[in-house]
Structure formats: C-alpha cells, structure tokens
Coordinates of C-alpha atoms in Angstrom, one line a residue:
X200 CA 0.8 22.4 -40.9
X201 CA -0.8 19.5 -42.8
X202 CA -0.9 16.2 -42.4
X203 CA -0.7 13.5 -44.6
X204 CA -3.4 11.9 -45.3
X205 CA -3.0 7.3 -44.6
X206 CA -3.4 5.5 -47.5
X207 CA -4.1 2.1 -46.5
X208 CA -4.0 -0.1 -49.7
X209 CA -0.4 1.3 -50.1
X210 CA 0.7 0.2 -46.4
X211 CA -0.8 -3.1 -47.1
X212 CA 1.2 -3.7 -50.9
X213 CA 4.5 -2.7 -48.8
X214 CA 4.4 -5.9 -46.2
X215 CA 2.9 -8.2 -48.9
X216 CA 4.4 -11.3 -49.2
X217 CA 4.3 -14.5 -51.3
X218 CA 0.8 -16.1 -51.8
X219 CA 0.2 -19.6 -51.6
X220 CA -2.5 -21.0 -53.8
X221 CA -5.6 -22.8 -51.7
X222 CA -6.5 -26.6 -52.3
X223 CA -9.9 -25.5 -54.2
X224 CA -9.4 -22.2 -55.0
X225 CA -7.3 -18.4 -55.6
X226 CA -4.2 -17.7 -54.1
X227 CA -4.5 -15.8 -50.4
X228 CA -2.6 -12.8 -49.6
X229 CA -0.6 -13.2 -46.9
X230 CA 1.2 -10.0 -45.1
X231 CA 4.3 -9.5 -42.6
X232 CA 3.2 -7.1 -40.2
X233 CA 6.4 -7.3 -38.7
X234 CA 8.1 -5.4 -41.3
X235 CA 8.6 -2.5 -39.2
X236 CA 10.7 -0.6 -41.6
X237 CA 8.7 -1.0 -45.1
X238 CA 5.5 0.0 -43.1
X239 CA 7.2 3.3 -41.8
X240 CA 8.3 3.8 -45.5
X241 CA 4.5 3.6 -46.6
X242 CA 3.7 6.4 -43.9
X243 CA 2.3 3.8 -41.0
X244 CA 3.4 3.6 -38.0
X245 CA 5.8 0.5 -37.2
X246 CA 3.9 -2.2 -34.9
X247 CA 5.5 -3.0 -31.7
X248 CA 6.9 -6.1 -31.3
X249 CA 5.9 -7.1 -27.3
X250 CA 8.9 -10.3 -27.9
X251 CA 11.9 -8.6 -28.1
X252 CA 11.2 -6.0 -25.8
X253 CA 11.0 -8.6 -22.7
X254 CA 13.9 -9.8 -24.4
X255 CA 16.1 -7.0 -23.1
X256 CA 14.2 -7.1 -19.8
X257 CA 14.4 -10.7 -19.3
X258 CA 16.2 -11.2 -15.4
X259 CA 19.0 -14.2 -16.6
X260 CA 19.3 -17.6 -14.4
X261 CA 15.9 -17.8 -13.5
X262 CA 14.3 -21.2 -13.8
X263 CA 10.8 -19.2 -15.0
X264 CA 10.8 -16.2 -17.1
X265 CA 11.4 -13.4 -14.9
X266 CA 11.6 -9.8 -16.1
X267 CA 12.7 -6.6 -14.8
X268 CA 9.9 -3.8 -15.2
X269 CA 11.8 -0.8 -13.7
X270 CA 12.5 0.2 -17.4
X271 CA 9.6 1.7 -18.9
X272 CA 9.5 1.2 -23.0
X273 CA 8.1 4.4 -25.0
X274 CA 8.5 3.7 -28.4
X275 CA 11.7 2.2 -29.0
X276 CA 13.5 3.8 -26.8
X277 CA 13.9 2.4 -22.8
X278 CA 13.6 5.6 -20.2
X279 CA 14.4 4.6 -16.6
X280 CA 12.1 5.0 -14.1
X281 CA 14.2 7.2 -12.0
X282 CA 13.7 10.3 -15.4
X283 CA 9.7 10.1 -15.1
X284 CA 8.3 13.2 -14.0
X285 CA 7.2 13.1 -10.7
X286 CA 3.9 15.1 -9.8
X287 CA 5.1 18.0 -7.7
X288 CA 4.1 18.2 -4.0
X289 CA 1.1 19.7 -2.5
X290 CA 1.4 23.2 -1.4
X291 CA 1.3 24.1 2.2
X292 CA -2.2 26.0 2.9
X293 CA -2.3 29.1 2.9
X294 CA -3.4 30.5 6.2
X295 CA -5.8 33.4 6.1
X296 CA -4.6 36.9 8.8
X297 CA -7.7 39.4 9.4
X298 CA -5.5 42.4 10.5
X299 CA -8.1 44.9 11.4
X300 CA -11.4 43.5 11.5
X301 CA -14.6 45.2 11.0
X302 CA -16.2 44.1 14.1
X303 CA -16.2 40.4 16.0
X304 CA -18.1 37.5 16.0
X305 CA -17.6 35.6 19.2
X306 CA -17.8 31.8 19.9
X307 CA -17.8 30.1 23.5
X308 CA -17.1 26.3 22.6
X309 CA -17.6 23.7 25.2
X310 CA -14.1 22.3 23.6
X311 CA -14.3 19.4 26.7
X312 CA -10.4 18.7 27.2
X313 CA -9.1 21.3 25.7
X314 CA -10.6 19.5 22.1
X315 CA -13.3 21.3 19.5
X316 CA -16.2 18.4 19.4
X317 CA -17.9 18.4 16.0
X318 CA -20.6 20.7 17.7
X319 CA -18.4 23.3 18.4
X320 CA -16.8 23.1 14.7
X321 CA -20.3 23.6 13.1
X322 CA -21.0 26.6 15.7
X323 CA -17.8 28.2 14.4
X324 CA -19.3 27.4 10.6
X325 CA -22.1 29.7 11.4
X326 CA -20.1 32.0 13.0
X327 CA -18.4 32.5 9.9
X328 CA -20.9 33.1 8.2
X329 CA -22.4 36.0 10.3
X330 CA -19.0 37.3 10.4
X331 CA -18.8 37.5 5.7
X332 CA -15.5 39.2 4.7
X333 CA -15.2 42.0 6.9
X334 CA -15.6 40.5 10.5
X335 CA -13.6 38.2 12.1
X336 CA -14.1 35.3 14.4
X337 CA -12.5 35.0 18.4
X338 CA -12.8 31.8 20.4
X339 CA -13.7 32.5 23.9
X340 CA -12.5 29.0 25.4
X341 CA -12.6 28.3 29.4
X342 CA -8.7 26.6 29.7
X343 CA -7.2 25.3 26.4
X344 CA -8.5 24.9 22.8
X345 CA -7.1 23.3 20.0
X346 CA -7.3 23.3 16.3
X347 CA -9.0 26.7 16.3
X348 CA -7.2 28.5 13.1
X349 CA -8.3 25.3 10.5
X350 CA -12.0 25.4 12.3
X351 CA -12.2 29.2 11.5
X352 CA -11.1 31.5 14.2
X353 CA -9.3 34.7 14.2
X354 CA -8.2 35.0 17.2
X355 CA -8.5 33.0 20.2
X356 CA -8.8 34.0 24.0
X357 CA -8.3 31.0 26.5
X358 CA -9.7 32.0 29.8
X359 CA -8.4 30.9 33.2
X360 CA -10.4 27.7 34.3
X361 CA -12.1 28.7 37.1
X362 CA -13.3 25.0 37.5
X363 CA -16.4 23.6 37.7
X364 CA -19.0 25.8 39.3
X365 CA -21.0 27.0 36.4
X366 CA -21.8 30.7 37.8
X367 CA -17.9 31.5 37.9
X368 CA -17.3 30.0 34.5
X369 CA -20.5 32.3 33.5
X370 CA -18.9 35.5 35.4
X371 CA -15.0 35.0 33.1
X372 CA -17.2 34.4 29.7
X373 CA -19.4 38.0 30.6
X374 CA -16.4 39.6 31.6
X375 CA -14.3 38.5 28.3
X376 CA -16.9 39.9 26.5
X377 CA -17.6 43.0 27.9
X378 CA -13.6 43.6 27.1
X379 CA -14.3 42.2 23.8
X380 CA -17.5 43.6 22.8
X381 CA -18.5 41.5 20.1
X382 CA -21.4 41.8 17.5
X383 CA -22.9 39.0 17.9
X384 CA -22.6 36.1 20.4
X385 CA -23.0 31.9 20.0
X386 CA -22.8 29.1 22.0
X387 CA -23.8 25.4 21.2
X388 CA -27.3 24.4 22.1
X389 CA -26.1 21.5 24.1
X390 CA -26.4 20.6 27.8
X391 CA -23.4 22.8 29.1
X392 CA -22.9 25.1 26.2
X393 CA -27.1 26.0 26.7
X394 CA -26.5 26.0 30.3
X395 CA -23.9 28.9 29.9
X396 CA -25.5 30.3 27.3
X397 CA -28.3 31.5 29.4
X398 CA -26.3 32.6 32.6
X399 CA -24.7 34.9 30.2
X400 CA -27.7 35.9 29.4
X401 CA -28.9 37.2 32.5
X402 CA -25.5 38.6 33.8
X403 CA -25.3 40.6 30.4
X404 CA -29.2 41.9 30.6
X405 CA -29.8 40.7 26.9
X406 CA -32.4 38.2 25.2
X407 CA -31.1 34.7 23.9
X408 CA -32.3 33.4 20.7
X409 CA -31.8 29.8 21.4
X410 CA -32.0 26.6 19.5
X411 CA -31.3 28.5 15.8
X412 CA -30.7 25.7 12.9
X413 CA -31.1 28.8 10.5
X414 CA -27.9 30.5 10.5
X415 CA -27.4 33.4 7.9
X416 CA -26.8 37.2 7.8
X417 CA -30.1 38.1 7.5
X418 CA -31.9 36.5 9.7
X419 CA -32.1 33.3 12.4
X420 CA -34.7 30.6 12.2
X421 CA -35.8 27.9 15.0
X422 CA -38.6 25.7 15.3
X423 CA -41.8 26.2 17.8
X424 CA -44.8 25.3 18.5
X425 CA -43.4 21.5 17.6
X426 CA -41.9 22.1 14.7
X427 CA -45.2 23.4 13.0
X428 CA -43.8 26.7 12.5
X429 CA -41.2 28.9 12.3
X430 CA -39.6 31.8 13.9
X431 CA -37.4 34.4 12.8
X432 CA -35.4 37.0 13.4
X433 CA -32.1 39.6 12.9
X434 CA -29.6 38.3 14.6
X435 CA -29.1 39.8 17.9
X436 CA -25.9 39.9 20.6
X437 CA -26.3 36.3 22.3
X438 CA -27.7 33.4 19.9
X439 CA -27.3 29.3 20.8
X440 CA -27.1 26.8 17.8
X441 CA -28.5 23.3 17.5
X442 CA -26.7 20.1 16.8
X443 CA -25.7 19.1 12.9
X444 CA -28.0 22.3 11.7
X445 CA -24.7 24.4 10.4
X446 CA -22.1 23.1 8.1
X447 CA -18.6 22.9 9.8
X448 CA -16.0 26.0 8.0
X449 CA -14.6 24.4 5.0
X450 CA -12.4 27.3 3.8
X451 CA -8.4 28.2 4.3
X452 CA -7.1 27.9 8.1
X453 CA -7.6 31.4 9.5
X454 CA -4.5 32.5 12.0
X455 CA -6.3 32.7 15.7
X456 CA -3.4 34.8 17.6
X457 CA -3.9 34.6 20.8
X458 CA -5.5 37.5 22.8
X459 CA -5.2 38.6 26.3
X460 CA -7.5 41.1 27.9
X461 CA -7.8 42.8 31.1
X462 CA -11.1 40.9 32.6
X463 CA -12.9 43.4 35.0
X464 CA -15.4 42.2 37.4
X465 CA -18.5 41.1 36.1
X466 CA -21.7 42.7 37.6
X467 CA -24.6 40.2 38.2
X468 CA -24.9 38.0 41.6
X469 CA -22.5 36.3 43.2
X470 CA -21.7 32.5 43.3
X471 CA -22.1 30.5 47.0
X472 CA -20.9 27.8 45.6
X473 CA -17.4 27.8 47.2
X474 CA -15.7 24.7 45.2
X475 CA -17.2 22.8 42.6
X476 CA -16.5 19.3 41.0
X477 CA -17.5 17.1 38.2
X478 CA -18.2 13.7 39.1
X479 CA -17.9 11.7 35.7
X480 CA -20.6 8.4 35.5
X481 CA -20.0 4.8 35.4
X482 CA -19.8 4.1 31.9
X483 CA -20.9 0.8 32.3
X484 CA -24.6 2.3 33.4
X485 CA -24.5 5.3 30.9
X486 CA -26.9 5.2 28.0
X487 CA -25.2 4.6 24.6
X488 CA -26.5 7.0 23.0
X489 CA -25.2 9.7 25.3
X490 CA -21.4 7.5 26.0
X491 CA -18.6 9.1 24.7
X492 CA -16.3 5.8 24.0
X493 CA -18.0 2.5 23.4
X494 CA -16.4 -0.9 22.5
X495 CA -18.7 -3.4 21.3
X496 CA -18.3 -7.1 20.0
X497 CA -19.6 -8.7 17.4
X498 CA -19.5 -11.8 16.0
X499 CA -15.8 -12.7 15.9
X500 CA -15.7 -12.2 19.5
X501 CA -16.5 -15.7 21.4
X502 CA -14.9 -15.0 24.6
X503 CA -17.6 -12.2 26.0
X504 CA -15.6 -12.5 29.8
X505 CA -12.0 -11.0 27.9
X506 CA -14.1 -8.7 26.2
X507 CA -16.5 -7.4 29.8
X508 CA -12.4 -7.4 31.3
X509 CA -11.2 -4.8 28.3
X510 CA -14.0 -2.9 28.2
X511 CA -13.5 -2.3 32.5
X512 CA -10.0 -1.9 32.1
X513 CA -10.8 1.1 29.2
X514 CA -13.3 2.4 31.3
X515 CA -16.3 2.3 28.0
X516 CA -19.4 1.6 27.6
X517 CA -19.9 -1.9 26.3
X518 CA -21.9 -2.5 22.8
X519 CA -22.7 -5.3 20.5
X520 CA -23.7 -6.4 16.8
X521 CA -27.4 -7.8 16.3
X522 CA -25.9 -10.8 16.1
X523 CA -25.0 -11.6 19.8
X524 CA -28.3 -9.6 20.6
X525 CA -30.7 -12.1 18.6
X526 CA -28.6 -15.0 20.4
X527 CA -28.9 -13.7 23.9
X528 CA -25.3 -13.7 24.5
X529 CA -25.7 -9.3 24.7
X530 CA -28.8 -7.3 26.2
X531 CA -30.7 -6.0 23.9
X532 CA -30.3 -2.0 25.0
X533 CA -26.2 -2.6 23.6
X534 CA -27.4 -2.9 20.5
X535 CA -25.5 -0.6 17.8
X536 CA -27.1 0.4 14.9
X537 CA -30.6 1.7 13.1
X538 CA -32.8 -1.1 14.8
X539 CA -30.7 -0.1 17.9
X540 CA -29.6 2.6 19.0
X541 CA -27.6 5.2 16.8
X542 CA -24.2 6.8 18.8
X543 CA -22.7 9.8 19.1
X544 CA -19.3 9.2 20.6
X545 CA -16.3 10.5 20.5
X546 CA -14.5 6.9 20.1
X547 CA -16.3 3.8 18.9
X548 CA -14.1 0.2 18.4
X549 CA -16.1 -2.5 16.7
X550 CA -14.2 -6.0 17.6
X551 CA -15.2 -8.6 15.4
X552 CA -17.8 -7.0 13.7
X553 CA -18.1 -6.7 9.6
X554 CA -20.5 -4.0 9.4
X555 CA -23.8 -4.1 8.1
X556 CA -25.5 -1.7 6.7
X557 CA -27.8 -1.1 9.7
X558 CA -24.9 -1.1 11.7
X559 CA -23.1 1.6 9.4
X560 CA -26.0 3.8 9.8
X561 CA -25.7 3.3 13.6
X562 CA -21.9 4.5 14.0
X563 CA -22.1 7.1 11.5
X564 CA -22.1 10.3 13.7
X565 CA -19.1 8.6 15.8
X566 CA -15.8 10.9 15.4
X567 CA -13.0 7.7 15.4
X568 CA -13.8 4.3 14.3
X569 CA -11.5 1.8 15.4
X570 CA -11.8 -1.7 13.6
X571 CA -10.5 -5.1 14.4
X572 CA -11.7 -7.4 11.8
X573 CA -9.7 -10.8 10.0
X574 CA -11.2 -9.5 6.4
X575 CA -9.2 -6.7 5.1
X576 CA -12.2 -5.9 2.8
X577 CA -14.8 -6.1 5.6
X578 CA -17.3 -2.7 5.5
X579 CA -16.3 -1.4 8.9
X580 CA -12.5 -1.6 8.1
X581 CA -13.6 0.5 5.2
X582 CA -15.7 3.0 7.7
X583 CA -12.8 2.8 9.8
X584 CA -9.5 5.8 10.6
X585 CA -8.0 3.1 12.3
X586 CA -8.0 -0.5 11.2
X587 CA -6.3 -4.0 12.8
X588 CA -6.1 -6.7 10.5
X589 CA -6.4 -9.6 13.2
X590 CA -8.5 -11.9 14.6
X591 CA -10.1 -9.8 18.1
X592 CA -9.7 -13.0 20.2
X593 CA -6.0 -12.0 19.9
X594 CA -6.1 -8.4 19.8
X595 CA -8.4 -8.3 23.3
X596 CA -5.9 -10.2 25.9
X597 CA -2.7 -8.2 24.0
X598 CA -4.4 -4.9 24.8
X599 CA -5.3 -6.6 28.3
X600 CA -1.2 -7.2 28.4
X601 CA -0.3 -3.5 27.5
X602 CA -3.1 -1.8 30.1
X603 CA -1.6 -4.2 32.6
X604 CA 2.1 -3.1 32.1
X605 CA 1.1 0.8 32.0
X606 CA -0.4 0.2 35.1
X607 CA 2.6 -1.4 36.7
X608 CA 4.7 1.4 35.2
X609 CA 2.6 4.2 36.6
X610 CA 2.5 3.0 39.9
X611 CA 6.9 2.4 39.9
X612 CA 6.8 6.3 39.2
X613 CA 4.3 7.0 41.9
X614 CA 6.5 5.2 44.3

C-alpha cells in the first residue's frame, strides 16, 4: 500500500485568500488555515479548532467559563470517558508447589513473635539458592511463622514452643531434623539464632561453618584472620549466615504446607534448667542501635515532656534529630543518623523531623518508618510506609488520648 506523497505548495494555494497590497510595497499572501474542508481536499489534514470544541463542553450558568472534561475529543468525534479501555488487572501470583523434592534444605529462623525479621528473609535467600531447581526449602520455626511461602519456603514445620530455656529449644530443632533429615542446615548468625546454631551442633555430633557471607552451590566463604583472608568450603550439614550478606528470595511465592512429624527423643545431655523466662530490657536504657522501636523528635517537636510521656507510654526507646542534639535540648548518644548512630529496628517514628540526608542514611536499615511531618513533600514523608500530615505537637497528646482510653478499656474487661 502507498502513500501519497504531501504536496505543500498545493495545500497552501487551497486556503489562499485575498492579498492586500502593503503601504511601500507587493501584495502579502494571506491564508485561512481554518478552512478545514479545502485543506482535506488538497490531501492535509484539517487543523483542529481548540474554540469550538470547548464550545460543546462549556458547563452553562457559570459566572467564569467552566467546562466539563469528562468527554474526551479524538478527532472530531467526542468518546465518553466511561468507553476508554481500561488496563486490565494484575494477575494474581502464581504460587510455585515442589511435589517431590530432590532432597531438603532446612532453615531455623529466629522469626521473634511469630514474624520473619529481614535476617531470617535473607537466610531463606541463600537457602534457596543451595536448594537450585530440584530441592526444596522447609522452615523449622519454634511456635508460629508467618509469611513463609512469599519468603521461599516449601514447606513449613512449626514446632511446639518449649519456652525459653535454650537447651530444650535446642533438643525439638535436633529432633525435627533427625525426622527430617535435610541436606544442608542454616541458621542466622545472630545472638539467638548463633546461639542455637551451635547447641545443634553438638547434640547432632557435626562441625558448623559459621558466619558464611558467601552463599552458593559450590562452595561457602567467611572472613578470618580479620578479614585478611578468606575461607572456603563445600557446603556441609549445619552452616550459620551473617547479617545483609545474602539477598532476600525475589522469585514466585512457593506453597510451604505445613508438615508434622513424629519428634523422637533427642540424644545429647539433658537440660537442669527446670523453667526458663525472658526478661525483656528497659527500653529507655537500651542502646539504639540494638532497640527494636524508637521514636525520636526533631525539630517540630517543642514540648520534649509530651514527647518523654509518649515515648513511656509506647514503651521505645527515645531518639532525636541533630538539631535538638547541637541545642542541648537531647543527649548526644539519641542521636539518629550517619554522625550518630545508624538503627536497626523493627519500628522507627520520626516526629517533627524533615529528614536530612545524614539522617536518611541513619534509618535506612529500619523495617517501618512512621512520619509525622506538616510538609507533605518533606524527605522522611517520602522514606516513610506510613505518613501523618500534621503538626506532631498535635499528633503526640491525641496518641496520649487513645493509649489512655485502651488502657481504661482493658482494665473494664479485666474486671
């Protein structure tokens, strides 16, 4: 099929019109590019005419020019907007069943409250990968774990909580996997996960290759000797990984059915420990760089004794901007950010604070970011999943309000 090919003096000659003849010199041609209908004769294409299409939208009895843009003009013919084609919506995902796997990969989170920290998502990454197409991944969990199938697992076994004595928790993880017998083994290199990890090891008889931020088929790779070197090896049954060394699973959400096994007795010795319980610290004396929920002020935040009240009554650890730390309104050890310290909680809420860069950098390993700021286009209500648009002198005593009414209401029930 050909096309015609423009010819533009011709277009021109059709919307010619009269000339007039200048003071001092030649007549000027002068052309009616509104002539819609001798320009479409000459083979252009006719000129829109912006006018007398508001003309048809045009709201009546309006003292300004109002018009009504639900009508969308293509060409010169008005389509509602109730025809347009509307994108179609997102397929659910498609969730990915290992019936018969090749062998197992298992995974002991700490999953503290039932909940996979980031640390336990990024062991399951390497897990994964150990476990390639033909393996599958089971979450050993002590208690409840959720979110297990979009983090990667196969199949998930939740243990009986046997509380908080670490050698019993040690003696259901040994037996689970004697019944499960697993290729390979991991736990998270952190302060409980590397504390079971090595109980394990002894009740099971087998070597731990700890601290691995290597994680690959082949082979595992830690540090030593202060990180001047390297070690390698295959990976064997019981491994522990470090912190943000493995990427989290980024794939399909895998199935994890639940599994129940018949837990036998594990040999290795006996617990005297006869009841066990965890004392949580006062978050007002815990370091923030180990806190799990901090709350810190910045400089919207002028009444420091409402803000000392909420962060008591939420039971966090109090923080601040480098703002109130240069004026001596905050010590200096709250201080949030690169020239502070840099968090890893769970929760962090930044009241009155815009974020500055250095500040950014210092909440960027936090899980939720909650933001009360009067600029909508403030940087932290950016970084944040959760942002009030208020002023936080307002937003403090109405969340001092609400605690204060739970409380009440909880203790009618109790009575």
């Amino acid at each position: 099929m050909t096309r015609n090919r423009r010819d533009p003096r011709a277009e021109r000659a059709a919307i010619q019109v009269a000339s007039i003849r200048g003071a001092s010199g030649p007549a000027r041609p002068r052309y009616d590019r509104t002539a819609k209908d001798t320009a479409k004769a000459a083979g252009g294409r006719p000129r829109r005419d912006p006018r007398s299409e508001r003309a048809g939208q045009q709201v009546p009895g309006a003292n300004r020019p109002r018009y009504d843009l639900s009508q969308i003009v293509q060409g010169e013919r008005p389509v509602l907007a109730e025809t347009r084609p509307r994108p179609a919506p997102e397929a659910a995902p498609k969730i990915l069943v290992v019936e018969d796997p090749a062998f197992l990969v298992a995974v002991v989170p700490d999953a503290t409250a039932g909940r996979l920290s980031p640390h336990d998502r990024q062991v399951l990454g390497a897990a994964r990968t150990l476990a390639g197409r033909d393996g599958g991944v089971v979450v050993v969990s002590i208690g409840p774990c959720e979110s297990c199938g979009p983090a990667g697992a196969d199949r998930h076994l939740a243990l009986e909580d046997a509380g908080a004595d670490p050698a019993s928790r040690a003696a259901r993880v040994t037996a689970a996997l004697a019944a499960l017998t697993p290729r390979h083994v991991l736990f998270p290199e952190s302060r409980d996960g590397g504390d079971l990890a090595r109980r394990v090891a002894v009740r099971m008889g087998a070597a731990l290759f700890d601290n691995a931020e290597v994680v690959a088929a082949a082979s595992l790779v830690r540090p030593a000797r202060g990180r001047r070197v390297e070690q390698r090896a295959a990976p064997g049954l019981l491994a522990s990984v470090a912190p943000d060394a493995v990427a989290d699973y980024a794939g399909a959400p895998r199935e994890a059915r639940p599994l129940t096994v018949d837990l036998a007795p594990a040999a290795g010795p006996t617990s005297a420990i006869l009841s066990a319980e965890r004392i949580p610290a006062d978050p007002a004396t815990v370091p923030l760089g180990l806190a799990e929920f901090v709350i810190s002020a910045g400089n919207g935040v002028h009444d420091l004794d409402t803000f000392r009240q909420l962060v008591g009554a939420l039971h966090a650890t109090p923080g601040a901007s480098r703002v109130l730390c240069d004026a001596g309104l905050m010590p200096r050890h709250s201080q949030v950010g690169a020239s502070g310290t840099v968090l890893a909680a769970t929760c962090y809420v930044a009241l009155g604070i815009s974020g500055a860069p250095q500040h950014l950098q210092g909440v960027a390993g936090c899980e939720h970011v909650v933001a009360v700021n009067t600029d909508l286009h403030a940087a932290m209500i950016e970084r944040a999943g959760l942002a009030i648009v208020k002023d936080a002198q307002e937003v403090m005593p109405a969340l001092l309000r609400l605690l204060a009414q739970e409380a009440q209401r909880d203790a009618g029930d109790q009575t």
